[in-house]
Coordinates of C-alpha atoms and ligand atoms in Angstrom, one line a residue:
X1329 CA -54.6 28.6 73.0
X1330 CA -55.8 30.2 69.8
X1331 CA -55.8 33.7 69.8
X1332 CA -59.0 35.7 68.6
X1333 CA -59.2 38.8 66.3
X1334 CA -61.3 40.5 64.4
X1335 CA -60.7 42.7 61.0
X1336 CA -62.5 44.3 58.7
X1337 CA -59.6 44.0 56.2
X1338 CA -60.9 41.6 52.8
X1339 CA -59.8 38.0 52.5
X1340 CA -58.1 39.3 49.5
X1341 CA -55.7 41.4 51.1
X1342 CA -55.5 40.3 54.3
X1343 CA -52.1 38.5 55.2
X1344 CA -52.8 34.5 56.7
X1345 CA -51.9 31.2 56.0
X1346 CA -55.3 30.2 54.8
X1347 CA -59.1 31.7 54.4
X1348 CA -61.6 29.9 55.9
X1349 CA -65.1 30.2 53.7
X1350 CA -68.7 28.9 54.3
X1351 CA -70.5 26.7 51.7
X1352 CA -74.0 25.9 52.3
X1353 CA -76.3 22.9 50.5
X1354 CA -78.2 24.5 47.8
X1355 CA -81.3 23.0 46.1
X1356 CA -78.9 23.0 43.0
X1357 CA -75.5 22.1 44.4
X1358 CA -73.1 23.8 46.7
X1359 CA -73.4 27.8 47.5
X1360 CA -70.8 30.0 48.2
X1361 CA -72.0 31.6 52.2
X1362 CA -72.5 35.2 52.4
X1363 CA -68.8 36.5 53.6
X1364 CA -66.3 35.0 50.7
X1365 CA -67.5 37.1 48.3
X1366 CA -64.1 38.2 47.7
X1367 CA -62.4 34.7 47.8
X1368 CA -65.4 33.9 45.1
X1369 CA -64.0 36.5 43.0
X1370 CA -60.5 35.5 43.1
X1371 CA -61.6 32.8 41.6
X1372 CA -63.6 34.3 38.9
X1373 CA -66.9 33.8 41.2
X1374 CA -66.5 29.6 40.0
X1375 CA -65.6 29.1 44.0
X1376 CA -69.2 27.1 43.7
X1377 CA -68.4 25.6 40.7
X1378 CA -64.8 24.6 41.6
X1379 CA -65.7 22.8 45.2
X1380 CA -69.1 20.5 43.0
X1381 CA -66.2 19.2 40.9
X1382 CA -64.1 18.5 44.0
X1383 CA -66.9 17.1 45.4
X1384 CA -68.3 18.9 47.6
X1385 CA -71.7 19.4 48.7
X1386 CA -72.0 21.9 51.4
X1387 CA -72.9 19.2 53.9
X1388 CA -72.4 20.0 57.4
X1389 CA -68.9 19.1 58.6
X1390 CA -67.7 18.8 55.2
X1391 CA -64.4 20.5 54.8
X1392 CA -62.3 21.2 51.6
X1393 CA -59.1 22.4 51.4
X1394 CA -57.9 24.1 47.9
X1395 CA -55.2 26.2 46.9
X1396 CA -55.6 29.5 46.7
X1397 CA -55.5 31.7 43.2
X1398 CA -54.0 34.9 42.4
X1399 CA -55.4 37.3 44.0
X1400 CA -55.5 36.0 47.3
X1401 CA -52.9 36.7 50.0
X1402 CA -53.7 33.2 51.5
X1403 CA -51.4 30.2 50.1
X1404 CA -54.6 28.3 50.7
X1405 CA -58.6 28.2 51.2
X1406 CA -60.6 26.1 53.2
X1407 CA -64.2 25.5 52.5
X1408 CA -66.2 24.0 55.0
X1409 CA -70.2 22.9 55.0
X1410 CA -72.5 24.6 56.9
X1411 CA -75.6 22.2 55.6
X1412 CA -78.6 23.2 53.6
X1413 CA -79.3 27.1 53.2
X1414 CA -81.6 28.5 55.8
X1415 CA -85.0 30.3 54.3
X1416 CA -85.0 33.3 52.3
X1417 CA -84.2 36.6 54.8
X1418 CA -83.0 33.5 58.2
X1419 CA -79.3 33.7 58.9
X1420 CA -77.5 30.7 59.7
X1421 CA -77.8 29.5 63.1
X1422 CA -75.0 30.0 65.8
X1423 CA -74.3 26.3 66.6
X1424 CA -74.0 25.8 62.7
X1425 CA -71.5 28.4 62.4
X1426 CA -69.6 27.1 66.3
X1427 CA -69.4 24.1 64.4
X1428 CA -68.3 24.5 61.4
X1429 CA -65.5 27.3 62.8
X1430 CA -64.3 24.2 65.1
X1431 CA -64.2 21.7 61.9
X1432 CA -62.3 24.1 60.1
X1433 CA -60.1 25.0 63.2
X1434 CA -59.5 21.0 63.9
X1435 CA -58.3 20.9 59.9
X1436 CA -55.5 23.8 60.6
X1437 CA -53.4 22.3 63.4
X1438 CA -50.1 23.7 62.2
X1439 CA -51.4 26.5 61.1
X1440 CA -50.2 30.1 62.1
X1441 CA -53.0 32.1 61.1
X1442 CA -56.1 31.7 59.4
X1443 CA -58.8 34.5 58.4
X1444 CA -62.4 33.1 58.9
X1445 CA -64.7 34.5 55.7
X1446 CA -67.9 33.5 57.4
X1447 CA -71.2 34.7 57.3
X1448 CA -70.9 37.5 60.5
X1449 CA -73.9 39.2 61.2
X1450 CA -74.8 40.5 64.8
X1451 CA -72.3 39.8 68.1
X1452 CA -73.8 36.7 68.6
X1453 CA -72.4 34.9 65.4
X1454 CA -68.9 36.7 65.8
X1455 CA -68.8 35.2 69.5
X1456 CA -70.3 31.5 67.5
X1457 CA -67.4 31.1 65.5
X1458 CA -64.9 32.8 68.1
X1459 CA -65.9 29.9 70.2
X1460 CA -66.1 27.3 67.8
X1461 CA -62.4 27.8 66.5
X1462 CA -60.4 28.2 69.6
X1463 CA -63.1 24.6 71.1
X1464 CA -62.3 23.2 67.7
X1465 CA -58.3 24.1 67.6
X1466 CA -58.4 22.4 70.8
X1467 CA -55.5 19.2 71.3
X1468 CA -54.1 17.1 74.3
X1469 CA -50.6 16.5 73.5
X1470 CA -49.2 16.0 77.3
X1471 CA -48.7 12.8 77.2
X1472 CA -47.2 12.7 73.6
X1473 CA -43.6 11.7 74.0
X1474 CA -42.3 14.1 71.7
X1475 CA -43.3 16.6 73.9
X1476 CA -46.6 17.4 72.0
X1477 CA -47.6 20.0 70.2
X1478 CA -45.0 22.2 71.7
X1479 CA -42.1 20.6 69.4
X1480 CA -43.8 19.3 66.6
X1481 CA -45.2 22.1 64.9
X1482 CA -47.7 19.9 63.0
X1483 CA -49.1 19.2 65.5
X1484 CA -49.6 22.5 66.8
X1485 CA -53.1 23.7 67.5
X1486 CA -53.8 27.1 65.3
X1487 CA -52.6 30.3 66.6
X1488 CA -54.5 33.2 65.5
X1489 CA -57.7 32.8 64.0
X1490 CA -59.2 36.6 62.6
X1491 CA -62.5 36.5 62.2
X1492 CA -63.4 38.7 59.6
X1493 CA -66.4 41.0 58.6
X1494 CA -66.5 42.6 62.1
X1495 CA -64.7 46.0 63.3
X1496 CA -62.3 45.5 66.1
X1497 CA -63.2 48.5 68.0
X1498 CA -66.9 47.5 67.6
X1499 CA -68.3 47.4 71.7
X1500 CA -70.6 44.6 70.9
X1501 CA -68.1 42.5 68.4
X1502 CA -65.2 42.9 71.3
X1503 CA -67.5 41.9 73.8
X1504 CA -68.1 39.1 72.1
X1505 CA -65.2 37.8 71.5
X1506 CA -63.6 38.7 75.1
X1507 CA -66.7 35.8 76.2
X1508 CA -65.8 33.8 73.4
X1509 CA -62.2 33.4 74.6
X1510 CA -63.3 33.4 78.3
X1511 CA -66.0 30.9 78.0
X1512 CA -63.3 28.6 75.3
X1513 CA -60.5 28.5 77.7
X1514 CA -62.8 27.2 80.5
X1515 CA -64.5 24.6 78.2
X1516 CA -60.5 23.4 77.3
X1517 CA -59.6 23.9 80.7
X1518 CA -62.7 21.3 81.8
X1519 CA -61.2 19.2 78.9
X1520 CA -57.7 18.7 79.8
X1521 CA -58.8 17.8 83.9
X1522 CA -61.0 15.1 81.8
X1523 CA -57.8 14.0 79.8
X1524 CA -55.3 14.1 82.5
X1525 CA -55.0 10.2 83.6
X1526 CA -56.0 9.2 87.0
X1527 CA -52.7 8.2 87.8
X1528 CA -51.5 11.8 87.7
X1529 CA -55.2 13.6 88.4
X1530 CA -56.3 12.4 91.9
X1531 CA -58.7 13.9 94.5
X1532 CA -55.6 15.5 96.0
X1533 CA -53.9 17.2 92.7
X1534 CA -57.8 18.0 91.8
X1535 CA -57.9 20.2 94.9
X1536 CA -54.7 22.0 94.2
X1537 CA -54.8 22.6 90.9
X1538 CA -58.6 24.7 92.7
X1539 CA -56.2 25.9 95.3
X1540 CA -53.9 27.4 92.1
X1541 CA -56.9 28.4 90.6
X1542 CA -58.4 30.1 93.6
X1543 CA -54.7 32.0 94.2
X1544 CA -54.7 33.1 90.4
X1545 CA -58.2 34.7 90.0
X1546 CA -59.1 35.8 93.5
X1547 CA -61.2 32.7 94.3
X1548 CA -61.7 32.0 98.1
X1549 CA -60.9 28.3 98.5
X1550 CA -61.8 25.1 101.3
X1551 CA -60.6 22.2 100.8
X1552 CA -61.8 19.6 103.5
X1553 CA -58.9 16.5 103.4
X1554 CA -59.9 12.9 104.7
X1555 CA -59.0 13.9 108.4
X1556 CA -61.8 16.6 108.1
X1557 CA -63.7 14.5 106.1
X1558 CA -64.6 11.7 108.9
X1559 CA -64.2 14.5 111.7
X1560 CA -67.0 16.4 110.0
X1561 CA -69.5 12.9 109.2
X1562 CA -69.4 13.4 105.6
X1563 CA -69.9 9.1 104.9
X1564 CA -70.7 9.8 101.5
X1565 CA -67.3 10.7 100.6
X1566 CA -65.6 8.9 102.8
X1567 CA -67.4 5.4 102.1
X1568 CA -66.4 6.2 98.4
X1569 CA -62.8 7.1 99.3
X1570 CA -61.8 4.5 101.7
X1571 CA -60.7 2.0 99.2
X1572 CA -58.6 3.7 97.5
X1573 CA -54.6 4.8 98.2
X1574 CA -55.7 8.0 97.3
X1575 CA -58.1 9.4 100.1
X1576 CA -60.8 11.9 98.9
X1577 CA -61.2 16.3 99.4
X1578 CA -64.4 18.1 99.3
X1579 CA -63.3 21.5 97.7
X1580 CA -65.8 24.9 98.1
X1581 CA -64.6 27.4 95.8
X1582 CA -66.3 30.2 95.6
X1583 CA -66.9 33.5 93.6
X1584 CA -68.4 36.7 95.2
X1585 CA -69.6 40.0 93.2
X1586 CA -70.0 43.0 96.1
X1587 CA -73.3 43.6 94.1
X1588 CA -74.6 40.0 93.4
X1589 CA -78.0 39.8 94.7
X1590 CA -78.4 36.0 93.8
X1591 CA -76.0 33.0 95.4
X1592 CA -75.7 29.5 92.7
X1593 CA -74.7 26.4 94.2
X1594 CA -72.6 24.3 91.9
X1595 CA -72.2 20.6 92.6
X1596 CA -70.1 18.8 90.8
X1597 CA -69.2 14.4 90.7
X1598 CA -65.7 14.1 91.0
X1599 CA -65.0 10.5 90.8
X1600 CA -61.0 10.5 89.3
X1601 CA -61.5 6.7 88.7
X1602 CA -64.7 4.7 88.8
X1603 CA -63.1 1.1 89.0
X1604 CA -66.9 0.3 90.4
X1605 CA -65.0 -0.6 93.5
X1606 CA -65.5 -4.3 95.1
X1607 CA -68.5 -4.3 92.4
X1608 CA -66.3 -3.7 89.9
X1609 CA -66.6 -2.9 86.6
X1610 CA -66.1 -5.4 83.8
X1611 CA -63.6 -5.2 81.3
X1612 CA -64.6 -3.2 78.7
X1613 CA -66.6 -0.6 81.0
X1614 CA -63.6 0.6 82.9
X1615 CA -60.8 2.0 80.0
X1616 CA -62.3 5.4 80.1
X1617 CA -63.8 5.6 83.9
X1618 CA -61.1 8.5 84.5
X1619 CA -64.1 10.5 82.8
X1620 CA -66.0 10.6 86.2
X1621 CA -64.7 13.8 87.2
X1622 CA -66.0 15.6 84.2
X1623 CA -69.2 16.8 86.6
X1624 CA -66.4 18.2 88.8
X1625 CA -64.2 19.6 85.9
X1626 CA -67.4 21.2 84.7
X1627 CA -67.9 23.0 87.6
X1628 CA -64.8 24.1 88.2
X1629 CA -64.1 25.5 85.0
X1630 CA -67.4 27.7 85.5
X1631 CA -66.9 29.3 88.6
X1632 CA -63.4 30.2 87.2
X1633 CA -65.0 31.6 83.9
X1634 CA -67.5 33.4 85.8
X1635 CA -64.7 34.8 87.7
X1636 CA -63.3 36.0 84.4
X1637 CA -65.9 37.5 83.7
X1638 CA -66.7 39.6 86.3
X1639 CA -70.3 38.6 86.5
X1640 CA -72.8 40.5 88.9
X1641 CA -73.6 36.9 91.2
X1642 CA -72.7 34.9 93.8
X1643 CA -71.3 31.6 92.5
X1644 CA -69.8 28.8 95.1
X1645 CA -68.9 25.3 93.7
X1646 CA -68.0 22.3 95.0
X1647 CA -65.9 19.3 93.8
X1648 CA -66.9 16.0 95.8
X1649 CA -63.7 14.2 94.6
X1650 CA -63.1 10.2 95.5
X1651 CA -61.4 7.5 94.0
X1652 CA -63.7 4.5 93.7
X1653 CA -61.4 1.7 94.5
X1654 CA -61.3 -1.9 95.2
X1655 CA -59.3 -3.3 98.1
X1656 CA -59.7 -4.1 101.6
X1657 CA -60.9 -0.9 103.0
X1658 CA -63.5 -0.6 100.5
X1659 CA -66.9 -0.2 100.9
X1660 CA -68.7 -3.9 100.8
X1661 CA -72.2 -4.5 99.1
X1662 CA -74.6 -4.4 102.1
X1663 CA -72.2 -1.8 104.3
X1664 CA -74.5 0.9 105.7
X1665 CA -72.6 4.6 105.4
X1666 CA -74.1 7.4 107.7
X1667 CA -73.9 10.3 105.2
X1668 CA -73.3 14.4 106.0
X1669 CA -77.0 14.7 106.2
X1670 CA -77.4 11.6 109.0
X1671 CA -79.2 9.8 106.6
X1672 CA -78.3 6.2 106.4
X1673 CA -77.7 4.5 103.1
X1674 CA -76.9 0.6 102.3
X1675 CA -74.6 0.2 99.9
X1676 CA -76.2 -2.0 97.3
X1677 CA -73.9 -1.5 94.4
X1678 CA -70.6 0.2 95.4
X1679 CA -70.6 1.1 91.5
X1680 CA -73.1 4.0 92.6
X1681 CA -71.0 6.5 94.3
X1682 CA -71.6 9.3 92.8
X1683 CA -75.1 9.8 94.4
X1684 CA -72.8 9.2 97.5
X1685 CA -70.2 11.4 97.3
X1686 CA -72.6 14.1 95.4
X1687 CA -75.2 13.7 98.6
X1688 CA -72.3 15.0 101.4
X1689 CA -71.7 17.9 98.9
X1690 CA -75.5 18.6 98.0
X1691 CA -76.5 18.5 102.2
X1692 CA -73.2 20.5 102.9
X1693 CA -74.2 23.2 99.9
X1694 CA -77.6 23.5 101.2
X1695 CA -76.2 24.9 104.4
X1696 CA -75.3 27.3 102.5
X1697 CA -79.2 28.7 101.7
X1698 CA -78.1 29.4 97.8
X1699 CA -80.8 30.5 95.3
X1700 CA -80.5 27.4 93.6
X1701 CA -78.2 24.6 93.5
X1702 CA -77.3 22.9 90.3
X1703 CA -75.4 19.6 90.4
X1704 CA -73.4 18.1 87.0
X1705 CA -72.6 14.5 86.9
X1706 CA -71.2 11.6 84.6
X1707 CA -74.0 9.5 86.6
X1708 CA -75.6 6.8 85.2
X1709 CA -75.6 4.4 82.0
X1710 CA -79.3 4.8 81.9
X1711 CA -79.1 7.9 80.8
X1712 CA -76.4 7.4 78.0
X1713 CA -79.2 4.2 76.9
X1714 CA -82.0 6.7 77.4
X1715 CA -80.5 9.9 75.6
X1716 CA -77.3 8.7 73.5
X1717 CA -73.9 9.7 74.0
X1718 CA -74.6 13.8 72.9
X1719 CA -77.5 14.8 75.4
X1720 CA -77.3 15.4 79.0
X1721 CA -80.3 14.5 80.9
X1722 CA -81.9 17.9 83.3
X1723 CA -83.5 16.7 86.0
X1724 CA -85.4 19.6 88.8
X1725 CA -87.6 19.6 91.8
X1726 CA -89.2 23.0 90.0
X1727 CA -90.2 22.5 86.2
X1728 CA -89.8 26.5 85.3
X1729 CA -85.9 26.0 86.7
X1730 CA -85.9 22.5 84.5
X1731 CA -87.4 24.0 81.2
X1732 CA -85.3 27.1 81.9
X1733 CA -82.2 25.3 81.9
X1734 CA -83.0 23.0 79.2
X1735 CA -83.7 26.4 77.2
X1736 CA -80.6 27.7 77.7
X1737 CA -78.4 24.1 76.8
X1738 CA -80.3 24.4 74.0
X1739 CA -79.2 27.8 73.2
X1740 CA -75.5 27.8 74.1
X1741 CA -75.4 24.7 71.8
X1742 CA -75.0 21.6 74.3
X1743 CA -78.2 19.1 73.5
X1744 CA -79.9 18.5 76.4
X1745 CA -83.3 16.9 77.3
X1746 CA -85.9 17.4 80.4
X1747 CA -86.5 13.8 82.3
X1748 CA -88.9 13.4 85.0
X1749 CA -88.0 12.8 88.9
X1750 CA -91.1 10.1 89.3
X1751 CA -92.3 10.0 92.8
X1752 CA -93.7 6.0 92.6
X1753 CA -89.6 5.2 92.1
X1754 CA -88.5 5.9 95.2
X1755 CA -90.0 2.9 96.9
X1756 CA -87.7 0.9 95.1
X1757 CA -84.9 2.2 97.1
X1758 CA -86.2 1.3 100.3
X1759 CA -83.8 -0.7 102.4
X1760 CA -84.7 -3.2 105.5
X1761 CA -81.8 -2.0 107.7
X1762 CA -81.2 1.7 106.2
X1763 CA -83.1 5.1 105.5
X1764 CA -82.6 4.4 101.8
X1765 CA -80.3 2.4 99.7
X1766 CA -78.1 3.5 96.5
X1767 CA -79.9 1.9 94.5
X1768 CA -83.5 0.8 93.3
X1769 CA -85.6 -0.3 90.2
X1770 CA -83.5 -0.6 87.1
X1771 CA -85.4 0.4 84.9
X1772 CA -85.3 4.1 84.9
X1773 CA -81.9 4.1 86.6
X1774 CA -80.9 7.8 85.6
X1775 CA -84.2 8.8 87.3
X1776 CA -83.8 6.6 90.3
X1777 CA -80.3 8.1 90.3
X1778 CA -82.2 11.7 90.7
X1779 CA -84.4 10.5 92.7
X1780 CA -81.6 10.0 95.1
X1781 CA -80.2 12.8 94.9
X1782 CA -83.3 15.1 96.1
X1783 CA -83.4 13.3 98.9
X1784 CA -80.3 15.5 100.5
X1785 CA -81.2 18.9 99.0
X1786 CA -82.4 20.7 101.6
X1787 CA -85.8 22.0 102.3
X1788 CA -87.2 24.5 99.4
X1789 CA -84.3 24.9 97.9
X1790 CA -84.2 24.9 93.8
X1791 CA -82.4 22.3 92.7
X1792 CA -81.3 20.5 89.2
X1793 CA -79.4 18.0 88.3
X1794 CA -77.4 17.6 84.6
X1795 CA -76.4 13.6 84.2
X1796 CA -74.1 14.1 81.4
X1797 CA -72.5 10.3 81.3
X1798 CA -73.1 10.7 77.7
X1799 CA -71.8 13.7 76.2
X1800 CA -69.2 14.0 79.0
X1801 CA -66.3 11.8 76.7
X1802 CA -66.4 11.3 73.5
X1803 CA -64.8 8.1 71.9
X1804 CA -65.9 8.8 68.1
X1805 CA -64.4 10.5 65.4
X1806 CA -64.0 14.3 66.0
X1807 CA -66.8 16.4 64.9
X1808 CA -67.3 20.2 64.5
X1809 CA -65.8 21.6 67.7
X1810 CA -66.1 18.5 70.0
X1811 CA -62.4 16.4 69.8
X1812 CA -62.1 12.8 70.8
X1813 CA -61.7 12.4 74.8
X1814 CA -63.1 15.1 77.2
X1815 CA -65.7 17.5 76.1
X1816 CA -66.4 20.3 78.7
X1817 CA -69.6 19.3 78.5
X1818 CA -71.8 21.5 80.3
X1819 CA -69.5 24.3 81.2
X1820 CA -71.1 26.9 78.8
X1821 CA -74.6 26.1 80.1
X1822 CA -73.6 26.6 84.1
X1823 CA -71.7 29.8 82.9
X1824 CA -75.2 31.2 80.6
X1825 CA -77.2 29.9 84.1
X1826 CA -74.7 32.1 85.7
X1827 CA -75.0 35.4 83.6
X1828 CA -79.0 34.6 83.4
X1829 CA -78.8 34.9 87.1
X1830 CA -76.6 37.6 87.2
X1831 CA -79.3 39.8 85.3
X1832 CA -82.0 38.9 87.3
X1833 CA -83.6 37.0 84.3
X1834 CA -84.2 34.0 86.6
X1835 CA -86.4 33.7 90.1
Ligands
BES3228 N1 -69.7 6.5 86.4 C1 -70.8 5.6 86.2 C2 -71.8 6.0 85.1 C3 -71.3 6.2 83.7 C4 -71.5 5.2 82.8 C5 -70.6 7.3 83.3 C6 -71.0 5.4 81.5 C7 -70.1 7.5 82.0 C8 -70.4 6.5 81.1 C9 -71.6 5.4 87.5 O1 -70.9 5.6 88.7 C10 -72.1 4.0 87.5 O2 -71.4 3.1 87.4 N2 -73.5 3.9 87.6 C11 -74.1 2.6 87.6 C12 -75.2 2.7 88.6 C13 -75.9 1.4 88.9 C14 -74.9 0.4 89.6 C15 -77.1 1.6 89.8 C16 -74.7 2.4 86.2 O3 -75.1 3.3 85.6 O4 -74.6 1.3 85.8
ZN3229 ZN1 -69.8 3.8 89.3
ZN3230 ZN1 -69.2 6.9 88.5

């Protein structure tokens, strides 16, 4: 992973491989960002001048490499866009600078060492561009037959980026970037369980690679195996499992502070393959179905950065991981499962299990009495039709916990958008032979979905629920910080919720 440091050393002197430098939209062509003032006077304070005749404009993601003048140390400079210049007195914003660090970072794979000439101003925009370079730098190379990244060092993500403009023995800047690195490693972390295929990442090798996790930051770990699994009622899971050759785990990992005066429940969908089962899937719906686990990955990665971090709160989560499977043990349309909660639900459409598998783990999490329980799933097309493939849907059975978790997507820089849990929709899941079925009214599906769901969180217990089917994988061209394939969506947002709790700024 990229390393992080800061210097107060100039971009003139300072030894790297290249000088990253901001360039914002002006109302007359490109500006030079506050920060390369010295890499604008190596070149005679034309650096504006040079990048219009290259081209550039100072758009957002726009990134330009040139070589570097006398008077640099750097062989090379790299000028990326940071979009039009805020107001007179308004720094730029911290996603701005996240994402410009990542599309400068994603530009230096092979690249040693690069010094980031930013605009820095207060800990906030250190720990911005900390985070965006080492999301940005990020690569999946596993699966590369030459080995990756590891032998081809072209391929290599970058190793050091220095962020310059802040002291190192600063408490505030090193704070920052300690998160920064923390909060990175768990969003890559999320990312490569997302990547892994689910022919080598399975409800089993999910629960060990917790049970590794667990051993290596002082985690306590469960993890309930199929035996346990129909020993202990949970026909969530199990109905979800059963088709597949690869039987399904409920895994509790759990964080304690000896202070913590709150508890979070996280709940995350851990579906390693969504084939749709005996409804299955059609070709072209399927290829990247191993992306149903990024709920579970999500959460995961969370309670392990919280960990990290030492944070003053309880934090338990739990991975309901299945294989959704075709064959014949599988689940039929019109089977009736007795869940955890001893609620009965017909199978409609085997094709939406993760309201079954997340139900056992909500019920089960609810014995539990947390403060609040927050569940993160890849759950519904709806919501990718409703909201687009970058915004997670937050549904809540308490508004203030809805608009406070909106707020703080919103502020760690993952889009997200507040949906309504509509009370007249759950008629439509009414069954004639079961308490409910798994599936209602179309129309609205993402909020049927919800609707689902609060039916097995248990009495007055705050509860949201994160359906990030969109953001969760991205199949598009790279942007800013966020590569093709898994995202880590979400992660940053459960870990703010997390330190938000932690300091009592919530209930
Ligand atoms: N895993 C899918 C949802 C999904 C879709 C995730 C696209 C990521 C991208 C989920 O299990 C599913 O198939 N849901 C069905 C529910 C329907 C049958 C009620 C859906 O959304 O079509
Ligand atoms: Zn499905
Ligand atoms: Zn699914």
């Amino acid at each position: 992973m990229t390393a992080l440091t800061l210097s107060t050393s100039s971009a003139a002197t300072l030894r790297a491989d290249a000088i990253v430098v901001g360039v914002a939209k002006g109302p007359k062509g490109p500006v030079v960002a506050p920060g390369a003032e010295a890499v604008d006077k190596a070149f005679d304070g034309k650096l504006a001048t040079v990048l219009e005749t290259l081209g550039a404009s100072g758009g957002e993601g726009e990134v330009t490499k040139l070589p570097a003048l006398s008077g640099l140390k750097a062989p090379v400079v790299l000028a990326v866009g940071l979009g039009d210049l805020p107001a007179k007195g308004d720094g730029f914003d911290e996603e701005t600078l996240r994402r410009a660090a990542g599309s400068a970072a994603r530009t230096l794979t092979g690249v040693k060492k690069a010094a980031f000439a930013l605009p820095v101003g207060d800990a906030e925009s250190v720990a911005a561009i900390g985070e965006g370079a080492v999301l940005g730098a990020y690569t999946f190379t596993t699966y590369r037959s030459n080995g990756g990244a590891k032998k081809d060092a072209k391929g290599a993500p970058l190793a050091e980026a220095t962020i310059l403009g802040a002291k190192p023995r600063d408490k505030a800047f090193k704070a920052a970037v300690e998160r920064a690195t923390t909060v990175a490693a768990e969003v890559n972390r999320a990312r490569d369980l997302v990547n892994i295929p689910s022919n080598d990442l399975n409800p089993k090798s999910f629960a060990t690679e917790a049970q590794a996790a667990a051993k290596e930051f002082g985690l306590k770990v469960e993890v309930l195996d199929e035996k346990a699994l129909l020993k202990g009622g949970y026909g969530g899971l199990m109905g979800v499992g059963q088709g597949s050759a690869n039987p399904p785990r409920l895994v509790r990992i759990a964080y304690t502070h000896p202070k913590a005066a709150k508890t979070l429940a996280l709940v995350g969908k851990g579906i390693t393959y969504d084939s749709g089962g005996i409804s299955l899937k059609p070709a072209g719906h399927n290829e990247t179905m191993k992306c149903d686990m990024s709920g579970a990955a999500a959460v995961f990665a969370a309670v392990v950065a919280v960990a990290k971090l030492g944070l003053e709160v309880n934090v338990t989560g739990w991975l309901a991981l299945a294989e959704n499977m075709p064959s014949g043990n599988a689940t039929r349309p019109g089977d009736v499962l007795k869940m955890y909660s001893g609620k009965t639900v017909e199978v409609l459409n085997t094709d939406a299990e993760g309201r079954l598998v997340l139900a056992d783990a909500l019920t089960r999490a609810s014995q539990e009495n947390p403060d609040a329980i927050v569940d993160v799933a890849t759950l519904t097309g709806a919501m990718v039709l409703a909201l687009g493939n970058r915004t997670f849907g937050v549904m809540a059975n308490d508004d203030a916990f809805r608009t406070a978790l909106y707020e703080i997507a919103e502020e760690v820089g993952e889009p997200a958008w507040p949906m309504p849990l509509p009370a007249d929709l759950r008629k439509s899941m009414d069954s004639p032979v079961a308490d409910l079925a798994n599936m209602g009214e179309r129309m609205g599906g993402g909020l049927v979905a919800g609707l689902f769901l609060q039916e097995f969180v248990g009495e007055g217990i705050t509860w949201a629920h994160l359906d990030i089917a969109g953001p969760a994988f991205h199949e598009s061209a790279p942007y800013g910080y966020t590569p093709k394939g898994g995202t880590g969506s979400a992660v940053r947002t459960l870990v703010r919720l997390a330190e938000r709790t932690a300091d009592g700024d919530l209930g």
